[in-house]
Short mmCIF file of N, CA, C and O in Angstrom, two decimals:
data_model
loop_
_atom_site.label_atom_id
_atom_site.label_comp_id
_atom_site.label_asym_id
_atom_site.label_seq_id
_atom_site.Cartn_x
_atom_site.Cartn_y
_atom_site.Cartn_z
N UNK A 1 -9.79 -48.92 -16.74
CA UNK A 1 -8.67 -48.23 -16.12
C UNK A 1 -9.12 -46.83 -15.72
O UNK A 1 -9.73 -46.24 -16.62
N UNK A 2 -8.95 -46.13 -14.53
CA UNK A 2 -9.00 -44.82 -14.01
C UNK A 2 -7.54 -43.65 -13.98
O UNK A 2 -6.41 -43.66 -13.49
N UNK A 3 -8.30 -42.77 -14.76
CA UNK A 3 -7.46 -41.84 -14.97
C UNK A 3 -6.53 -41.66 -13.82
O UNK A 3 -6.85 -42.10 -12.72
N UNK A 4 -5.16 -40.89 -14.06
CA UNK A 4 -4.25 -41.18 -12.54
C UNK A 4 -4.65 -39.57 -11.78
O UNK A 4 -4.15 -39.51 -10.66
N UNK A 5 -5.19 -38.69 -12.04
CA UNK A 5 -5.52 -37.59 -11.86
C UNK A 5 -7.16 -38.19 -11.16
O UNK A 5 -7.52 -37.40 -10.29
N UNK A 6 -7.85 -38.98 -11.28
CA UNK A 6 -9.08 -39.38 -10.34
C UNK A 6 -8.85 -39.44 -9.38
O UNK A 6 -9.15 -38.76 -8.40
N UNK A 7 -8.11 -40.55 -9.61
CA UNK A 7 -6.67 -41.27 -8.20
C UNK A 7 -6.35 -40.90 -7.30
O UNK A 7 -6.37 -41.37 -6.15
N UNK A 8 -5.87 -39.64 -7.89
CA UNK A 8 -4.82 -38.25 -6.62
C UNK A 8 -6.14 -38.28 -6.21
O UNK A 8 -6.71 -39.19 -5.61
N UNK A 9 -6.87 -36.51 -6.81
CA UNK A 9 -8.16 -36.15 -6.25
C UNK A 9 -8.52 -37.22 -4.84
O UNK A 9 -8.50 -36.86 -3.66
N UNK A 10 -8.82 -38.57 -5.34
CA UNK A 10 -9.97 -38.92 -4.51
C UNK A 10 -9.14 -39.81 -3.25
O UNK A 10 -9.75 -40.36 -2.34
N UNK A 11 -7.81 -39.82 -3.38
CA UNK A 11 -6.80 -40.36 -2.27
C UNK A 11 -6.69 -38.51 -1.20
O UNK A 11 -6.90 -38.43 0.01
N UNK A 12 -6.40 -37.57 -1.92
CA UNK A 12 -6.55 -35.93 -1.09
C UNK A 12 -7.55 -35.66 -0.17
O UNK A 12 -7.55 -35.12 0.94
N UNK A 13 -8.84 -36.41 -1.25
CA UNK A 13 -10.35 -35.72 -0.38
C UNK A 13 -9.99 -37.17 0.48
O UNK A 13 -9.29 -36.78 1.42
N UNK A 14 -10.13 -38.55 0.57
CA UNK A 14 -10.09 -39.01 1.72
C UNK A 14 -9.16 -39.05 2.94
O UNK A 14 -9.28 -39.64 4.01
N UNK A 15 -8.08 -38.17 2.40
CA UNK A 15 -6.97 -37.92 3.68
C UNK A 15 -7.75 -36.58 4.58
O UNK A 15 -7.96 -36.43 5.79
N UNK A 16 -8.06 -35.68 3.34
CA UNK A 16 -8.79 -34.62 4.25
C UNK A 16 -9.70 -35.13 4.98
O UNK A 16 -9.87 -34.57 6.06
N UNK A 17 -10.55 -36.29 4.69
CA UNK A 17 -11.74 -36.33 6.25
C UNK A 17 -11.31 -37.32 7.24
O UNK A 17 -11.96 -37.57 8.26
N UNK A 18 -10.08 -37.95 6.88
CA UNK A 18 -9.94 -38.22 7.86
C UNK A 18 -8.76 -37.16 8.73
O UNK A 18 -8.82 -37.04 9.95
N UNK A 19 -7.99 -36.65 8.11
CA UNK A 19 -7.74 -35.66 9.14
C UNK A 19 -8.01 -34.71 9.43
O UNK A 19 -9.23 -34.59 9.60
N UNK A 20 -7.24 -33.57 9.64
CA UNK A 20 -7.91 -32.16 10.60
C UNK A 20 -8.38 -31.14 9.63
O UNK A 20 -8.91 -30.09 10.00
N UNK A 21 -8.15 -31.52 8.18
CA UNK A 21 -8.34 -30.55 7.13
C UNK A 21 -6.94 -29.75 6.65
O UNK A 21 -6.84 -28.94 5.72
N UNK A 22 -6.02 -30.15 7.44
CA UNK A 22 -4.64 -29.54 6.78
C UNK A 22 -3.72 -29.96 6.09
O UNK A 22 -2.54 -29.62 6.12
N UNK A 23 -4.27 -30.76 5.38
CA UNK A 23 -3.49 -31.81 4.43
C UNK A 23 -2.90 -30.87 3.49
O UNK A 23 -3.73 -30.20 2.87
N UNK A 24 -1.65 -30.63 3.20
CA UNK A 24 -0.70 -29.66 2.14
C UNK A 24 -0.78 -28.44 2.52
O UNK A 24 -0.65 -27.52 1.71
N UNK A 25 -1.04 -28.22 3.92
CA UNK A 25 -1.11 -26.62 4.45
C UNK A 25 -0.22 -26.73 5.58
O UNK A 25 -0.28 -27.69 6.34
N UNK A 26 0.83 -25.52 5.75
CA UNK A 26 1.64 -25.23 6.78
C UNK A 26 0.93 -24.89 7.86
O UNK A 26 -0.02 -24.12 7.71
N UNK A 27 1.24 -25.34 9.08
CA UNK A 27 1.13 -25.24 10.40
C UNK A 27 1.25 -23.97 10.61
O UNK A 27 2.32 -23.47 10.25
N UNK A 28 0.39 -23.22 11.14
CA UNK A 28 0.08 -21.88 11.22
C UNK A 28 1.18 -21.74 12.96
O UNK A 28 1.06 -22.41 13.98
N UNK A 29 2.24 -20.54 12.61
CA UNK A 29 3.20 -20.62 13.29
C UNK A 29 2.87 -19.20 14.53
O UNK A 29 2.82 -17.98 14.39
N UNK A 30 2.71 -20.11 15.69
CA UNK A 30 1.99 -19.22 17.21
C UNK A 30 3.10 -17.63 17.33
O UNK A 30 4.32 -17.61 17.18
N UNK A 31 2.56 -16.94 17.51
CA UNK A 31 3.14 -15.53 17.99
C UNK A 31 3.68 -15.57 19.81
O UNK A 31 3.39 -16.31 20.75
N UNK A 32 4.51 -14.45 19.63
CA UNK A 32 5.18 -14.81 20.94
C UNK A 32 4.62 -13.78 21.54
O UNK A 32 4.42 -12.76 20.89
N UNK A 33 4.28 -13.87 22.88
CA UNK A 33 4.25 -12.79 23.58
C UNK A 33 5.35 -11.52 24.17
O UNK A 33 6.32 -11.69 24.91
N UNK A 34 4.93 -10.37 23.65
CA UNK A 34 6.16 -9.46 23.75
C UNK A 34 6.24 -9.21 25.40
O UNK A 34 5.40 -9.25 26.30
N UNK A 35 8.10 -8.86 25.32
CA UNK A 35 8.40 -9.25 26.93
C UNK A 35 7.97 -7.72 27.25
O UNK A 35 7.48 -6.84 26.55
N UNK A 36 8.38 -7.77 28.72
CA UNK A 36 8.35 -6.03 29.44
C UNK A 36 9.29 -5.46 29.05
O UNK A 36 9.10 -4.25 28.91
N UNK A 37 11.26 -6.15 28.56
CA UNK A 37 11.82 -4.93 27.66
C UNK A 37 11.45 -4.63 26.57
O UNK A 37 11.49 -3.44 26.26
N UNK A 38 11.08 -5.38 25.86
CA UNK A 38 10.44 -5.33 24.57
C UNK A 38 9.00 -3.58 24.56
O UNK A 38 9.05 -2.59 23.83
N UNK A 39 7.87 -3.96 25.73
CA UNK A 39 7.31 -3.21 25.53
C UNK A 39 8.17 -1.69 26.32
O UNK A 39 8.21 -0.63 25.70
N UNK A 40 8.63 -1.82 27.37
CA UNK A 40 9.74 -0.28 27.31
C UNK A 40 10.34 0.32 26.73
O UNK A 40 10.43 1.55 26.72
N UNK A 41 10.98 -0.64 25.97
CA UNK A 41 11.63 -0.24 24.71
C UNK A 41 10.88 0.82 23.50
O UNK A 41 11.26 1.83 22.90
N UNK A 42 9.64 0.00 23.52
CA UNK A 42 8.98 0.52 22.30
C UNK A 42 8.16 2.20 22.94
O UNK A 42 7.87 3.21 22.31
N UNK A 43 8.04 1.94 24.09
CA UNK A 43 7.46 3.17 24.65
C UNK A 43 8.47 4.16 24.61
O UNK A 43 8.07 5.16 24.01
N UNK A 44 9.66 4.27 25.03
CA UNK A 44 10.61 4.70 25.43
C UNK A 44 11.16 4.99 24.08
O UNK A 44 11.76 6.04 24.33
N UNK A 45 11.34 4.79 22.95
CA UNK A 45 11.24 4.89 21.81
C UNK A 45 10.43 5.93 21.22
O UNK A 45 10.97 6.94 20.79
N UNK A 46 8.94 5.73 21.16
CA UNK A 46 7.88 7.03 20.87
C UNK A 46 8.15 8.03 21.57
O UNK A 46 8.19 9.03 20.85
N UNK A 47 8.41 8.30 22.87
CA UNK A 47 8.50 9.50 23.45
C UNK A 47 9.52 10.23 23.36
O UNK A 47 9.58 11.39 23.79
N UNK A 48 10.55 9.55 22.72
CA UNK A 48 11.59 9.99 22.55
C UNK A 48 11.98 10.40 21.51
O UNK A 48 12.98 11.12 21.52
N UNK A 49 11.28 10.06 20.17
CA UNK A 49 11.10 10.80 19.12
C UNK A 49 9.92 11.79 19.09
O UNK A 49 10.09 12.84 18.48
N UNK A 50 8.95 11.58 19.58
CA UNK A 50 8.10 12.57 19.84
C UNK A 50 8.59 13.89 20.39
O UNK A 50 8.22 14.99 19.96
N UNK A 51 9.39 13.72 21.27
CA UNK A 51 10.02 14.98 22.22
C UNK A 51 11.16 15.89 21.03
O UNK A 51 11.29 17.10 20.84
N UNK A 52 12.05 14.31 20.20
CA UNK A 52 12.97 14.94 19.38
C UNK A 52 12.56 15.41 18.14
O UNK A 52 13.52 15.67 17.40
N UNK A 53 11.16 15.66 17.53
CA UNK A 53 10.67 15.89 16.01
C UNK A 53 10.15 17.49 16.21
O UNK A 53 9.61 18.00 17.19
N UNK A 54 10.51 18.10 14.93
CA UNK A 54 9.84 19.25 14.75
C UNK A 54 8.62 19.37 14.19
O UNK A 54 8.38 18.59 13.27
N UNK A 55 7.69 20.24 14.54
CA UNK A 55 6.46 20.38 14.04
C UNK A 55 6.33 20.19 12.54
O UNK A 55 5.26 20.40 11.96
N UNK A 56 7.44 19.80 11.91
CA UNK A 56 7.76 19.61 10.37
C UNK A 56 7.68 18.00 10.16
O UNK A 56 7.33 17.37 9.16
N UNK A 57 8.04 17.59 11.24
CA UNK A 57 7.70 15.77 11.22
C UNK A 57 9.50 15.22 10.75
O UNK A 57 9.78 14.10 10.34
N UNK A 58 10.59 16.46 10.98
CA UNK A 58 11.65 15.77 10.90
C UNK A 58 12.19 15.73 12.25
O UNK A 58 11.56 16.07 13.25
N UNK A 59 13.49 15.26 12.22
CA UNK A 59 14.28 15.05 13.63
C UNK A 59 14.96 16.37 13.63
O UNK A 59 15.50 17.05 12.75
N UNK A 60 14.76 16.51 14.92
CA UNK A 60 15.70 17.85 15.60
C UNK A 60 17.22 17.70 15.10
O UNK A 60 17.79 16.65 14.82
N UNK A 61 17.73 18.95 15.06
CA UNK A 61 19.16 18.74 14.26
C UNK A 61 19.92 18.12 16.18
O UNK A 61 19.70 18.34 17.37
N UNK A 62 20.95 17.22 15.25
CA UNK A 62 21.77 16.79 15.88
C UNK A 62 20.91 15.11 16.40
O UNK A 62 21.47 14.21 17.03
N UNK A 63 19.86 15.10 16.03
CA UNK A 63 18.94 13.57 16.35
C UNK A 63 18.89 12.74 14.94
O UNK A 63 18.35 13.23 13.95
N UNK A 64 19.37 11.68 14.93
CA UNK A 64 19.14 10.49 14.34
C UNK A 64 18.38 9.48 14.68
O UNK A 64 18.01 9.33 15.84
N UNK A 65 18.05 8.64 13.69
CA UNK A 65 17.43 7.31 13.75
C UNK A 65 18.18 6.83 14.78
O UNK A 65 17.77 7.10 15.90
N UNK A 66 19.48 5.99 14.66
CA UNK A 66 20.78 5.58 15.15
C UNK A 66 20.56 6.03 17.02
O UNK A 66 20.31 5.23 17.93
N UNK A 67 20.75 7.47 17.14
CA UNK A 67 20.93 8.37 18.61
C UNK A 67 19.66 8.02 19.31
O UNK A 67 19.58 7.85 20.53
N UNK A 68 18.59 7.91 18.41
CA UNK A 68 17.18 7.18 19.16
C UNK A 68 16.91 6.19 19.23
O UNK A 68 15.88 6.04 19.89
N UNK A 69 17.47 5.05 18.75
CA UNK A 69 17.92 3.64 19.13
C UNK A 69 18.44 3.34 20.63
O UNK A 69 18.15 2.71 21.64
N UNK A 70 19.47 4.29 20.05
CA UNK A 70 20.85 4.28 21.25
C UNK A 70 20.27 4.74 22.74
O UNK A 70 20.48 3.95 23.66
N UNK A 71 19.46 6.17 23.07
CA UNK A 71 18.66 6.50 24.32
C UNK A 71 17.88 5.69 24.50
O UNK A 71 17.90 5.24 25.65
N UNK A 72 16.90 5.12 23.61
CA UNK A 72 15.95 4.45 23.95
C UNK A 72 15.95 2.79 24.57
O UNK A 72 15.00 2.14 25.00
N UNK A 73 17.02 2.52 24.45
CA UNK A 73 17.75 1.42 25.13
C UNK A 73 18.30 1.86 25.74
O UNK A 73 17.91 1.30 26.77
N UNK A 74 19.21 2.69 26.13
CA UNK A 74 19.31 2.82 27.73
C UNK A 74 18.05 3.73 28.18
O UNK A 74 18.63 4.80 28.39
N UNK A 75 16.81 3.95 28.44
CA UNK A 75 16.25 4.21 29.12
C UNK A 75 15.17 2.98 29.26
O UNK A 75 14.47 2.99 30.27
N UNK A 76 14.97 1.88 28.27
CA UNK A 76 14.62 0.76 28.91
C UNK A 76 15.42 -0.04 29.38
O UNK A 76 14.93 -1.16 29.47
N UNK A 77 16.69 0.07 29.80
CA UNK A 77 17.59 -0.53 30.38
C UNK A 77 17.29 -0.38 32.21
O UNK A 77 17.18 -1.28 33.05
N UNK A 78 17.19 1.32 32.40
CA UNK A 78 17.21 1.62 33.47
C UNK A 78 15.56 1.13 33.97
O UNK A 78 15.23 1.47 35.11
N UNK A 79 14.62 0.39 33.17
CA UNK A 79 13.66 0.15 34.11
C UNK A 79 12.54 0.72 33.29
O UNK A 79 11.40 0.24 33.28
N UNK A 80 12.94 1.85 32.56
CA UNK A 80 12.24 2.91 31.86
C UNK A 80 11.73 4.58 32.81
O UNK A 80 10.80 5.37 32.60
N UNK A 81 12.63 4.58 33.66
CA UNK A 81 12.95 5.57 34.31
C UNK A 81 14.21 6.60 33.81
O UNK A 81 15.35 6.16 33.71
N UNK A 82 13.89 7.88 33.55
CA UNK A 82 14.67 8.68 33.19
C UNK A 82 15.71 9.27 33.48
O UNK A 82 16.17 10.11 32.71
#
């Protein structure tokens, strides 16, 4: 009689050669390509905190996280024209 732990093992290694080698491994899930609002957005975003931060590395009074969300979508709205 063969141990039931041989069994597994040697039923695993012959699934692995016969298939692709991904036997009990998740399907590695493809990345999307980011759109053109997506990248305006994100530009339009940096410059816009860049412009709003003090040489201290905080936000200018009266600028939020929130208020730089908010411009930075509408200025990739408009195209990314100011």
């Amino acid at each position: 009689m063969v141990a039931p732990t041989i069994v597994e093992n040697l039923a695993l290694e012959v699934a692995r050669i016969l298939s692709d080698g991904n036997v009990g491994k998740k399907a590695k899930k493809s990345s999307r390509k980011a759109s053109a609002y997506s990248k305006r957005y994100g530009k339009a975003y940096r410059d816009l905190r860049k412009k709003n931060t003090t040489k201290r590395g905080s936000l200018r009074k009266g600028w939020s996280h929130k208020r730089l969300v908010i411009a930075s979508h509408k200025v990739a709205k408009r195209g990314g024209k100011k």
